[in-house]
Amino acid sequence: MSETVMRIFKQALAVTGKGMLALFAFMLLFFILLVLVDRIFPGKESEQ
Amino acid sequence: MEGLFIGFTAITWKQLLMMAVGGLLIYLAIKKEYEPALLLPIGFGTILVNIPYSSVLDQVEGGQKITGALSLFFRAGILTEIFPLLIFIAIGAMIDFSPLFRKPLLLLFGAAAQFGIFFTMMAAALFGFGLKEAAAIGIIGSADGPTSIYVASRFARNLLGPISVAAYSYMALVPIIQPPVIKLLTSRRERLIRMDGSQRKISRTTLVLFPILVTVLTGMFAPTAVALIGFLMFGNLVRECGVLKKLSLAAQNELASLVTLLLGITIASTMTADRFLQVSTLFIIGLGLCAFIFDTAGGVIFAKAMNLFLKKKVNPMIGAAGISAFPMSARVIHTMGLKEDPSNYLLMYAVSANVSGQIGSVLAGGLILALVK
């Protein structure tokens, strides 16, 4: 395998690590947001 | 008189082959109903652009450049990113986030099931693609056509045609791709797991605030993702605000249909023989499949891992619905659940994971844009 391919692969590996981590971090944030907003403004049976 | 036969004398076997590819896409759209809204215009457009000296593409006549309609659409709609962004408004208007509020933990599946994007990017890098091209190929795994087009138009315009075709084809093939992967990774006992949840109402304030807060939060951390997530959430706000019912319906129907039509036929302008008939196209088709397989695997394995820590276990099949192909993937999981146990209704949970997949895929697109330099 050529050096260029290995270099690009390592870059892709780094993007994968950061990307997956960031994705989970965002989803966790959204999870907290979702729970908080839902608690502050709970739904009533008459709504929707 | 000679000019009348110019098309017959100038046509090449590659162009003829591409016309056959166009015919195949039209066949799949009509006969098999594989994403007809996209594959039919792409198929017909492929025929249009492979007719020699076709006036839908830019041509030079007597030293003068004559603008072709599809070339113009490409510059105006794809290069400016307007078409995919308009589609995001339409998709946003179609999404109902309330199932997600009832089971918010399923949001995490929307992250786990994007694994195929990154895995495929690494695989594409090993096959010799440049980092940006590899990222554009990997994003097929977002299972989200507009996101694939958006990222590919930034990173690999030369690969836009095959990437779009692969993305939409595999989205249509989700019912064939996902079940064997899920079965391979789960035991029957796991597939029989029942899930409980409430059907409680979600307040309108919550549903209105959610798209605004998600946009602001994402934008503050990843400004490059604002266009993608912002247009999606704007569409959702139009839906949930309750005072724009006509606009919401127009976005879900007319806007979605018209832009999809234009998007499809414009994408076809990249399906010329010289661009499409490359070895790289075969790699892209293969890698696209790999992306969907590893998305599914990522979601299922994550759900199994979560079960190690949860008291109330999650049916791991739900993890596979964390991809963005909505509502196809949710239906697949629901049907698989019913096959194992006809009284086990997983649809509500699968839809929740599927909705989170729509956020996840758009977010993944934005992150790829931010991280790949």
Short mmCIF file of C-alpha atoms in Angstrom, two decimals:
data_model
loop_
_atom_site.label_atom_id
_atom_site.label_comp_id
_atom_site.label_asym_id
_atom_site.label_seq_id
_atom_site.Cartn_x
_atom_site.Cartn_y
_atom_site.Cartn_z
CA MET A 1 0.00 0.00 0.00
CA SER A 2 1.43 3.35 -1.02
CA GLU A 3 2.38 6.03 1.48
CA THR A 4 -0.25 8.43 0.11
CA VAL A 5 -3.02 5.86 0.59
CA MET A 6 -1.88 5.21 4.17
CA ARG A 7 -1.71 8.95 4.87
CA ILE A 8 -5.25 9.49 3.57
CA PHE A 9 -6.47 6.43 5.46
CA LYS A 10 -5.02 7.80 8.70
CA GLN A 11 -6.73 11.13 8.05
CA ALA A 12 -10.00 9.28 7.40
CA LEU A 13 -9.49 7.34 10.64
CA ALA A 14 -9.03 10.60 12.55
CA VAL A 15 -12.18 12.07 10.96
CA THR A 16 -14.06 8.88 11.91
CA GLY A 17 -12.98 9.15 15.55
CA LYS A 18 -13.82 12.82 15.83
CA GLY A 19 -16.98 12.50 13.75
CA MET A 20 -18.53 9.63 15.72
CA LEU A 21 -17.59 11.27 19.00
CA ALA A 22 -19.11 14.59 17.92
CA LEU A 23 -22.24 12.84 16.67
CA PHE A 24 -22.81 11.12 20.00
CA ALA A 25 -22.03 14.34 21.87
CA PHE A 26 -24.64 16.22 19.82
CA MET A 27 -27.22 13.51 20.27
CA LEU A 28 -26.60 13.51 24.02
CA LEU A 29 -27.07 17.28 24.04
CA PHE A 30 -30.30 16.93 22.06
CA PHE A 31 -31.40 14.21 24.50
CA ILE A 32 -30.88 16.55 27.45
CA LEU A 33 -32.61 19.37 25.53
CA LEU A 34 -35.53 17.14 24.67
CA VAL A 35 -36.04 15.96 28.24
CA LEU A 36 -35.66 19.48 29.66
CA VAL A 37 -38.07 21.17 27.24
CA ASP A 38 -40.57 18.35 27.71
CA ARG A 39 -40.37 18.72 31.51
CA ILE A 40 -40.74 22.51 31.42
CA PHE A 41 -43.67 22.40 29.00
CA PRO A 42 -45.45 19.10 29.67
CA GLY A 43 -48.23 18.11 27.30
CA LYS A 44 -51.85 18.22 28.36
CA GLU A 45 -54.42 15.68 27.32
CA SER A 46 -56.43 18.34 25.47
CA GLU A 47 -53.50 19.39 23.27
CA GLN A 48 -52.71 18.10 19.76
CA MET B 1 -29.07 17.17 -45.10
CA GLU B 2 -25.91 15.80 -43.53
CA GLY B 3 -26.71 17.73 -40.32
CA LEU B 4 -29.91 15.72 -39.90
CA PHE B 5 -27.94 12.53 -39.27
CA ILE B 6 -25.26 14.08 -37.07
CA GLY B 7 -26.63 12.30 -33.98
CA PHE B 8 -26.40 8.89 -35.68
CA THR B 9 -22.89 9.45 -37.00
CA ALA B 10 -21.48 10.98 -33.81
CA ILE B 11 -22.93 8.61 -31.21
CA THR B 12 -20.48 6.33 -29.40
CA TRP B 13 -21.02 2.91 -27.83
CA LYS B 14 -20.47 4.52 -24.42
CA GLN B 15 -23.33 6.93 -25.02
CA LEU B 16 -25.53 4.06 -26.13
CA LEU B 17 -24.60 2.16 -22.96
CA MET B 18 -25.49 5.20 -20.86
CA MET B 19 -28.86 5.44 -22.60
CA ALA B 20 -29.40 1.82 -21.60
CA VAL B 21 -28.47 2.76 -18.00
CA GLY B 22 -31.06 5.55 -18.23
CA GLY B 23 -33.59 3.01 -19.50
CA LEU B 24 -32.75 0.69 -16.61
CA LEU B 25 -33.32 3.48 -14.07
CA ILE B 26 -36.68 4.27 -15.67
CA TYR B 27 -37.56 0.55 -15.56
CA LEU B 28 -36.62 0.32 -11.86
CA ALA B 29 -38.64 3.45 -11.12
CA ILE B 30 -41.78 2.32 -12.93
CA LYS B 31 -41.77 -1.46 -12.66
CA LYS B 32 -40.11 -1.93 -9.26
CA GLU B 33 -41.16 1.45 -7.83
CA TYR B 34 -37.62 2.07 -6.51
CA GLU B 35 -37.63 5.78 -5.50
CA PRO B 36 -39.57 6.68 -8.68
CA ALA B 37 -39.63 10.41 -7.91
CA LEU B 38 -35.86 10.49 -8.27
CA LEU B 39 -34.85 7.56 -10.43
CA LEU B 40 -37.31 8.38 -13.21
CA PRO B 41 -36.04 11.94 -13.80
CA ILE B 42 -32.42 10.77 -13.42
CA GLY B 43 -33.07 7.98 -15.92
CA PHE B 44 -34.71 10.24 -18.47
CA GLY B 45 -32.10 12.93 -17.93
CA THR B 46 -29.37 10.33 -18.53
CA ILE B 47 -30.88 9.67 -21.97
CA LEU B 48 -31.10 13.41 -22.65
CA VAL B 49 -27.47 14.17 -21.87
CA ASN B 50 -26.08 11.24 -23.84
CA ILE B 51 -27.60 12.26 -27.15
CA PRO B 52 -24.68 13.69 -29.14
CA TYR B 53 -24.57 17.51 -29.12
CA SER B 54 -27.59 17.55 -26.82
CA SER B 55 -28.89 21.07 -26.32
CA VAL B 56 -29.62 20.38 -22.65
CA LEU B 57 -25.87 20.68 -22.03
CA ASP B 58 -23.60 23.64 -22.78
CA GLN B 59 -22.33 23.45 -26.37
CA VAL B 60 -19.93 25.51 -28.45
CA GLU B 61 -21.22 26.45 -31.87
CA GLY B 62 -19.15 28.58 -34.19
CA GLY B 63 -16.90 29.57 -31.31
CA GLN B 64 -19.89 30.75 -29.30
CA LYS B 65 -21.00 29.10 -26.08
CA ILE B 66 -24.66 28.14 -26.02
CA THR B 67 -26.05 27.51 -22.55
CA GLY B 68 -27.83 24.20 -22.05
CA ALA B 69 -30.87 24.02 -19.79
CA LEU B 70 -29.57 21.22 -17.56
CA SER B 71 -26.12 22.78 -17.29
CA LEU B 72 -27.84 25.98 -16.20
CA PHE B 73 -29.98 24.10 -13.65
CA PHE B 74 -26.82 22.43 -12.35
CA ARG B 75 -25.05 25.73 -11.81
CA ALA B 76 -28.13 27.43 -10.36
CA GLY B 77 -29.51 24.58 -8.26
CA ILE B 78 -26.72 22.20 -7.31
CA LEU B 79 -23.55 24.29 -7.23
CA THR B 80 -25.37 26.93 -5.21
CA GLU B 81 -26.82 24.08 -3.04
CA ILE B 82 -30.31 25.55 -3.40
CA PHE B 83 -32.09 22.36 -4.55
CA PRO B 84 -30.91 20.11 -1.68
CA LEU B 85 -31.62 22.85 0.85
CA LEU B 86 -35.16 23.35 -0.46
CA ILE B 87 -35.68 19.60 -0.15
CA PHE B 88 -34.59 19.85 3.49
CA ILE B 89 -37.41 22.34 4.14
CA ALA B 90 -39.83 19.83 2.63
CA ILE B 91 -38.41 16.93 4.66
CA GLY B 92 -38.49 19.03 7.83
CA ALA B 93 -42.17 19.76 7.22
CA MET B 94 -42.81 16.01 6.97
CA ILE B 95 -41.09 15.02 10.24
CA ASP B 96 -43.07 14.55 13.42
CA PHE B 97 -40.68 14.61 16.37
CA SER B 98 -43.30 13.69 18.97
CA PRO B 99 -42.51 9.92 18.99
CA LEU B 100 -38.94 10.86 19.88
CA PHE B 101 -40.12 12.83 22.93
CA ARG B 102 -41.84 9.71 24.19
CA LYS B 103 -38.64 7.67 24.04
CA PRO B 104 -35.74 10.17 23.91
CA LEU B 105 -33.06 7.56 24.57
CA LEU B 106 -33.60 6.32 21.02
CA LEU B 107 -31.93 9.54 19.84
CA LEU B 108 -28.60 7.81 20.34
CA PHE B 109 -29.42 5.29 17.61
CA GLY B 110 -29.44 8.18 15.18
CA ALA B 111 -25.75 8.57 15.92
CA ALA B 112 -24.78 4.89 16.06
CA ALA B 113 -26.40 4.07 12.72
CA GLN B 114 -24.24 6.64 10.93
CA PHE B 115 -21.23 4.39 11.47
CA GLY B 116 -21.44 3.16 7.88
CA ILE B 117 -20.60 6.66 6.63
CA PHE B 118 -17.29 6.72 8.43
CA PHE B 119 -16.44 3.07 7.84
CA THR B 120 -17.05 3.51 4.12
CA MET B 121 -14.98 6.68 4.06
CA MET B 122 -12.04 4.70 5.46
CA ALA B 123 -12.64 1.87 2.99
CA ALA B 124 -12.77 4.35 0.08
CA ALA B 125 -9.49 5.85 1.29
CA LEU B 126 -7.94 2.36 1.18
CA PHE B 127 -9.19 1.97 -2.40
CA GLY B 128 -7.15 5.01 -3.37
CA PHE B 129 -9.73 7.81 -3.33
CA GLY B 130 -8.67 11.21 -2.01
CA LEU B 131 -9.98 12.22 1.42
CA LYS B 132 -12.70 14.53 0.07
CA GLU B 133 -13.82 11.98 -2.51
CA ALA B 134 -13.80 9.25 0.16
CA ALA B 135 -15.95 11.45 2.42
CA ALA B 136 -18.40 12.12 -0.41
CA ILE B 137 -18.66 8.38 -1.08
CA GLY B 138 -19.02 7.59 2.62
CA ILE B 139 -21.93 10.00 2.93
CA ILE B 140 -24.01 7.61 0.79
CA GLY B 141 -24.39 5.90 4.18
CA SER B 142 -26.38 8.86 5.45
CA ALA B 143 -29.25 7.12 3.60
CA ASP B 144 -30.38 10.62 2.82
CA GLY B 145 -30.31 11.75 -0.82
CA PRO B 146 -30.15 15.53 -0.31
CA THR B 147 -27.33 15.21 2.26
CA SER B 148 -25.38 12.99 -0.15
CA ILE B 149 -25.88 15.49 -2.96
CA TYR B 150 -25.03 18.44 -0.71
CA VAL B 151 -21.74 16.95 0.47
CA ALA B 152 -20.80 15.51 -2.94
CA SER B 153 -21.43 18.86 -4.64
CA ARG B 154 -18.88 20.41 -2.26
CA PHE B 155 -16.30 17.62 -2.17
CA ALA B 156 -16.52 15.60 -5.40
CA ARG B 157 -18.59 17.16 -8.17
CA ASN B 158 -17.12 14.67 -10.63
CA LEU B 159 -18.67 11.82 -8.63
CA LEU B 160 -22.07 13.44 -8.07
CA GLY B 161 -23.87 11.24 -10.60
CA PRO B 162 -22.86 7.80 -9.30
CA ILE B 163 -23.10 8.93 -5.66
CA SER B 164 -26.69 10.15 -6.13
CA VAL B 165 -27.74 7.05 -8.03
CA ALA B 166 -26.16 4.78 -5.40
CA ALA B 167 -27.71 6.73 -2.51
CA TYR B 168 -31.25 6.65 -3.90
CA SER B 169 -31.01 3.06 -5.18
CA TYR B 170 -29.87 1.67 -1.84
CA MET B 171 -32.50 3.71 0.00
CA ALA B 172 -35.06 1.92 -2.10
CA LEU B 173 -33.36 -1.40 -1.33
CA VAL B 174 -33.45 -1.00 2.47
CA PRO B 175 -36.07 -3.81 2.83
CA ILE B 176 -33.63 -6.15 1.10
CA ILE B 177 -30.37 -4.93 2.67
CA GLN B 178 -31.30 -4.61 6.36
CA PRO B 179 -33.07 -7.89 7.33
CA PRO B 180 -30.16 -10.28 6.67
CA VAL B 181 -27.70 -8.02 8.52
CA ILE B 182 -30.06 -7.73 11.49
CA LYS B 183 -30.67 -11.49 11.58
CA LEU B 184 -26.96 -12.15 11.45
CA LEU B 185 -26.30 -9.93 14.44
CA THR B 186 -29.24 -10.83 16.70
CA SER B 187 -30.60 -13.97 18.28
CA ARG B 188 -34.30 -14.86 18.08
CA ARG B 189 -34.57 -14.14 21.80
CA GLU B 190 -33.30 -10.62 21.22
CA ARG B 191 -35.67 -10.08 18.32
CA LEU B 192 -38.56 -11.06 20.60
CA ILE B 193 -37.82 -8.36 23.19
CA ARG B 194 -40.89 -6.25 23.88
CA MET B 195 -40.66 -2.57 24.59
CA ASP B 196 -43.00 -0.49 26.64
CA GLY B 197 -43.73 3.19 26.31
CA SER B 198 -46.43 5.75 26.70
CA GLN B 199 -48.68 7.39 24.13
CA ARG B 200 -48.79 10.67 26.10
CA LYS B 201 -49.35 13.99 24.35
CA ILE B 202 -46.48 16.37 23.68
CA SER B 203 -47.16 20.08 24.13
CA ARG B 204 -47.11 22.38 21.10
CA THR B 205 -44.63 24.72 22.89
CA THR B 206 -42.20 21.82 23.16
CA LEU B 207 -42.58 20.90 19.50
CA VAL B 208 -42.11 24.55 18.44
CA LEU B 209 -39.10 25.14 20.68
CA PHE B 210 -37.28 21.95 19.72
CA PRO B 211 -36.35 22.86 16.10
CA ILE B 212 -35.26 26.35 17.15
CA LEU B 213 -33.10 25.14 20.02
CA VAL B 214 -31.54 22.32 17.98
CA THR B 215 -30.60 24.80 15.24
CA VAL B 216 -29.05 27.29 17.66
CA LEU B 217 -27.22 24.59 19.60
CA THR B 218 -25.84 22.91 16.48
CA GLY B 219 -24.92 26.25 14.95
CA MET B 220 -22.99 27.37 18.00
CA PHE B 221 -20.87 24.23 18.01
CA ALA B 222 -20.69 23.44 14.27
CA PRO B 223 -21.48 26.51 12.13
CA THR B 224 -20.81 24.51 8.94
CA ALA B 225 -23.83 22.36 9.71
CA VAL B 226 -26.20 25.33 10.05
CA ALA B 227 -27.41 25.32 6.45
CA LEU B 228 -28.22 21.62 6.56
CA ILE B 229 -29.80 21.39 10.00
CA GLY B 230 -31.25 24.91 9.82
CA PHE B 231 -33.30 24.32 6.67
CA LEU B 232 -34.48 20.95 8.00
CA MET B 233 -35.56 22.52 11.28
CA PHE B 234 -37.11 25.51 9.53
CA GLY B 235 -39.36 23.12 7.63
CA ASN B 236 -40.25 21.45 10.91
CA LEU B 237 -41.01 24.80 12.54
CA VAL B 238 -43.37 25.65 9.67
CA ARG B 239 -45.13 22.35 10.39
CA GLU B 240 -45.33 22.67 14.17
CA CYS B 241 -46.09 26.38 14.56
CA GLY B 242 -49.73 25.70 13.74
CA VAL B 243 -50.33 28.99 11.95
CA LEU B 244 -48.82 28.07 8.57
CA LYS B 245 -50.86 25.02 7.68
CA LYS B 246 -51.09 25.89 3.99
CA LEU B 247 -47.35 26.53 3.76
CA SER B 248 -46.62 23.34 5.65
CA LEU B 249 -48.79 21.32 3.28
CA ALA B 250 -47.24 23.10 0.28
CA ALA B 251 -43.75 22.27 1.55
CA GLN B 252 -44.68 18.62 2.12
CA ASN B 253 -46.34 18.22 -1.27
CA GLU B 254 -45.74 20.78 -4.02
CA LEU B 255 -42.29 21.96 -2.92
CA ALA B 256 -41.09 18.40 -2.28
CA SER B 257 -42.42 17.14 -5.62
CA LEU B 258 -41.19 20.02 -7.76
CA VAL B 259 -37.71 20.27 -6.29
CA THR B 260 -37.28 16.49 -6.35
CA LEU B 261 -38.18 16.52 -10.03
CA LEU B 262 -35.69 19.30 -10.77
CA LEU B 263 -33.05 17.74 -8.55
CA GLY B 264 -33.34 14.40 -10.31
CA ILE B 265 -33.15 15.68 -13.85
CA THR B 266 -30.35 18.10 -12.94
CA ILE B 267 -28.28 15.34 -11.32
CA ALA B 268 -28.60 13.54 -14.64
CA SER B 269 -26.55 16.28 -16.28
CA THR B 270 -23.52 14.64 -14.62
CA MET B 271 -24.41 11.22 -16.04
CA THR B 272 -22.56 11.66 -19.32
CA ALA B 273 -20.70 8.63 -20.66
CA ASP B 274 -17.24 10.13 -20.16
CA ARG B 275 -17.94 10.88 -16.50
CA PHE B 276 -20.03 7.86 -15.49
CA LEU B 277 -18.33 4.99 -17.30
CA GLN B 278 -15.31 4.83 -15.03
CA VAL B 279 -13.95 2.12 -12.77
CA SER B 280 -14.62 4.51 -9.87
CA THR B 281 -18.38 4.17 -10.51
CA LEU B 282 -18.20 0.44 -9.77
CA PHE B 283 -16.28 1.15 -6.57
CA ILE B 284 -18.89 3.75 -5.55
CA ILE B 285 -21.76 1.31 -6.16
CA GLY B 286 -19.96 -1.36 -4.07
CA LEU B 287 -18.95 1.03 -1.31
CA GLY B 288 -22.48 2.45 -1.12
CA LEU B 289 -23.81 -1.01 -0.29
CA CYS B 290 -21.07 -1.40 2.30
CA ALA B 291 -22.19 1.91 3.87
CA PHE B 292 -25.78 0.72 4.31
CA ILE B 293 -24.66 -2.64 5.74
CA PHE B 294 -22.37 -1.03 8.32
CA ASP B 295 -24.99 1.59 9.22
CA THR B 296 -27.36 -1.25 10.07
CA ALA B 297 -24.67 -3.16 11.93
CA GLY B 298 -23.62 -0.03 13.85
CA GLY B 299 -27.17 0.58 15.06
CA VAL B 300 -27.82 -3.04 16.07
CA ILE B 301 -24.49 -3.51 17.85
CA PHE B 302 -24.95 -0.24 19.73
CA ALA B 303 -28.40 -1.33 20.88
CA LYS B 304 -26.95 -4.64 22.10
CA ALA B 305 -24.22 -2.76 23.94
CA MET B 306 -26.81 -0.46 25.54
CA ASN B 307 -28.74 -3.51 26.75
CA LEU B 308 -25.75 -4.46 28.91
CA PHE B 309 -26.49 -1.40 31.05
CA LEU B 310 -30.27 -1.04 30.76
CA LYS B 311 -32.79 -2.58 33.12
CA LYS B 312 -35.55 -2.42 30.54
CA LYS B 313 -33.96 -3.93 27.46
CA VAL B 314 -34.27 -2.42 24.01
CA ASN B 315 -35.09 -4.64 21.06
CA PRO B 316 -31.76 -4.42 19.18
CA MET B 317 -33.54 -4.41 15.83
CA ILE B 318 -34.65 -0.86 16.67
CA GLY B 319 -31.02 0.21 16.39
CA ALA B 320 -31.08 -0.53 12.67
CA ALA B 321 -33.88 2.01 12.24
CA GLY B 322 -31.42 4.74 13.24
CA ILE B 323 -30.64 5.30 9.57
CA SER B 324 -32.33 8.15 7.77
CA ALA B 325 -34.36 6.16 5.21
CA PHE B 326 -37.78 7.21 6.50
CA PRO B 327 -40.20 5.52 6.96
CA MET B 328 -38.88 2.52 5.05
CA SER B 329 -36.47 1.38 7.74
CA ALA B 330 -39.04 1.72 10.55
CA ARG B 331 -41.48 -0.40 8.54
CA VAL B 332 -38.83 -3.06 7.91
CA ILE B 333 -38.11 -3.38 11.64
CA HIS B 334 -41.82 -3.42 12.50
CA THR B 335 -42.46 -6.18 9.95
CA MET B 336 -39.49 -8.21 11.20
CA GLY B 337 -40.78 -7.89 14.76
CA LEU B 338 -44.24 -9.08 13.72
CA LYS B 339 -42.75 -12.07 11.92
CA GLU B 340 -41.05 -13.20 15.14
CA ASP B 341 -44.07 -12.45 17.33
CA PRO B 342 -47.35 -11.28 15.74
CA SER B 343 -48.29 -9.41 18.91
CA ASN B 344 -45.06 -7.42 19.27
CA TYR B 345 -45.65 -3.96 17.80
CA LEU B 346 -42.35 -2.14 17.38
CA LEU B 347 -43.49 0.53 14.92
CA MET B 348 -43.63 3.44 17.38
CA TYR B 349 -40.10 2.81 18.64
CA ALA B 350 -38.73 2.15 15.18
CA VAL B 351 -40.24 5.44 13.97
CA SER B 352 -38.58 7.26 16.89
CA ALA B 353 -35.19 5.80 15.98
CA ASN B 354 -35.84 6.55 12.32
CA VAL B 355 -36.64 10.22 13.09
CA SER B 356 -33.45 10.48 15.14
CA GLY B 357 -31.66 9.02 12.12
CA GLN B 358 -32.89 11.95 10.07
CA ILE B 359 -31.30 14.38 12.50
CA GLY B 360 -28.20 12.17 12.72
CA SER B 361 -27.65 11.94 8.98
CA VAL B 362 -27.90 15.70 8.46
CA LEU B 363 -25.63 16.29 11.42
CA ALA B 364 -23.13 13.75 10.07
CA GLY B 365 -23.12 15.62 6.76
CA GLY B 366 -22.39 18.88 8.55
CA LEU B 367 -19.65 17.28 10.64
CA ILE B 368 -18.00 15.75 7.58
CA LEU B 369 -17.98 19.20 5.98
CA ALA B 370 -16.39 20.63 9.12
CA LEU B 371 -13.83 17.89 9.72
CA VAL B 372 -12.61 17.07 6.20
CA LYS B 373 -10.21 19.74 5.01
#
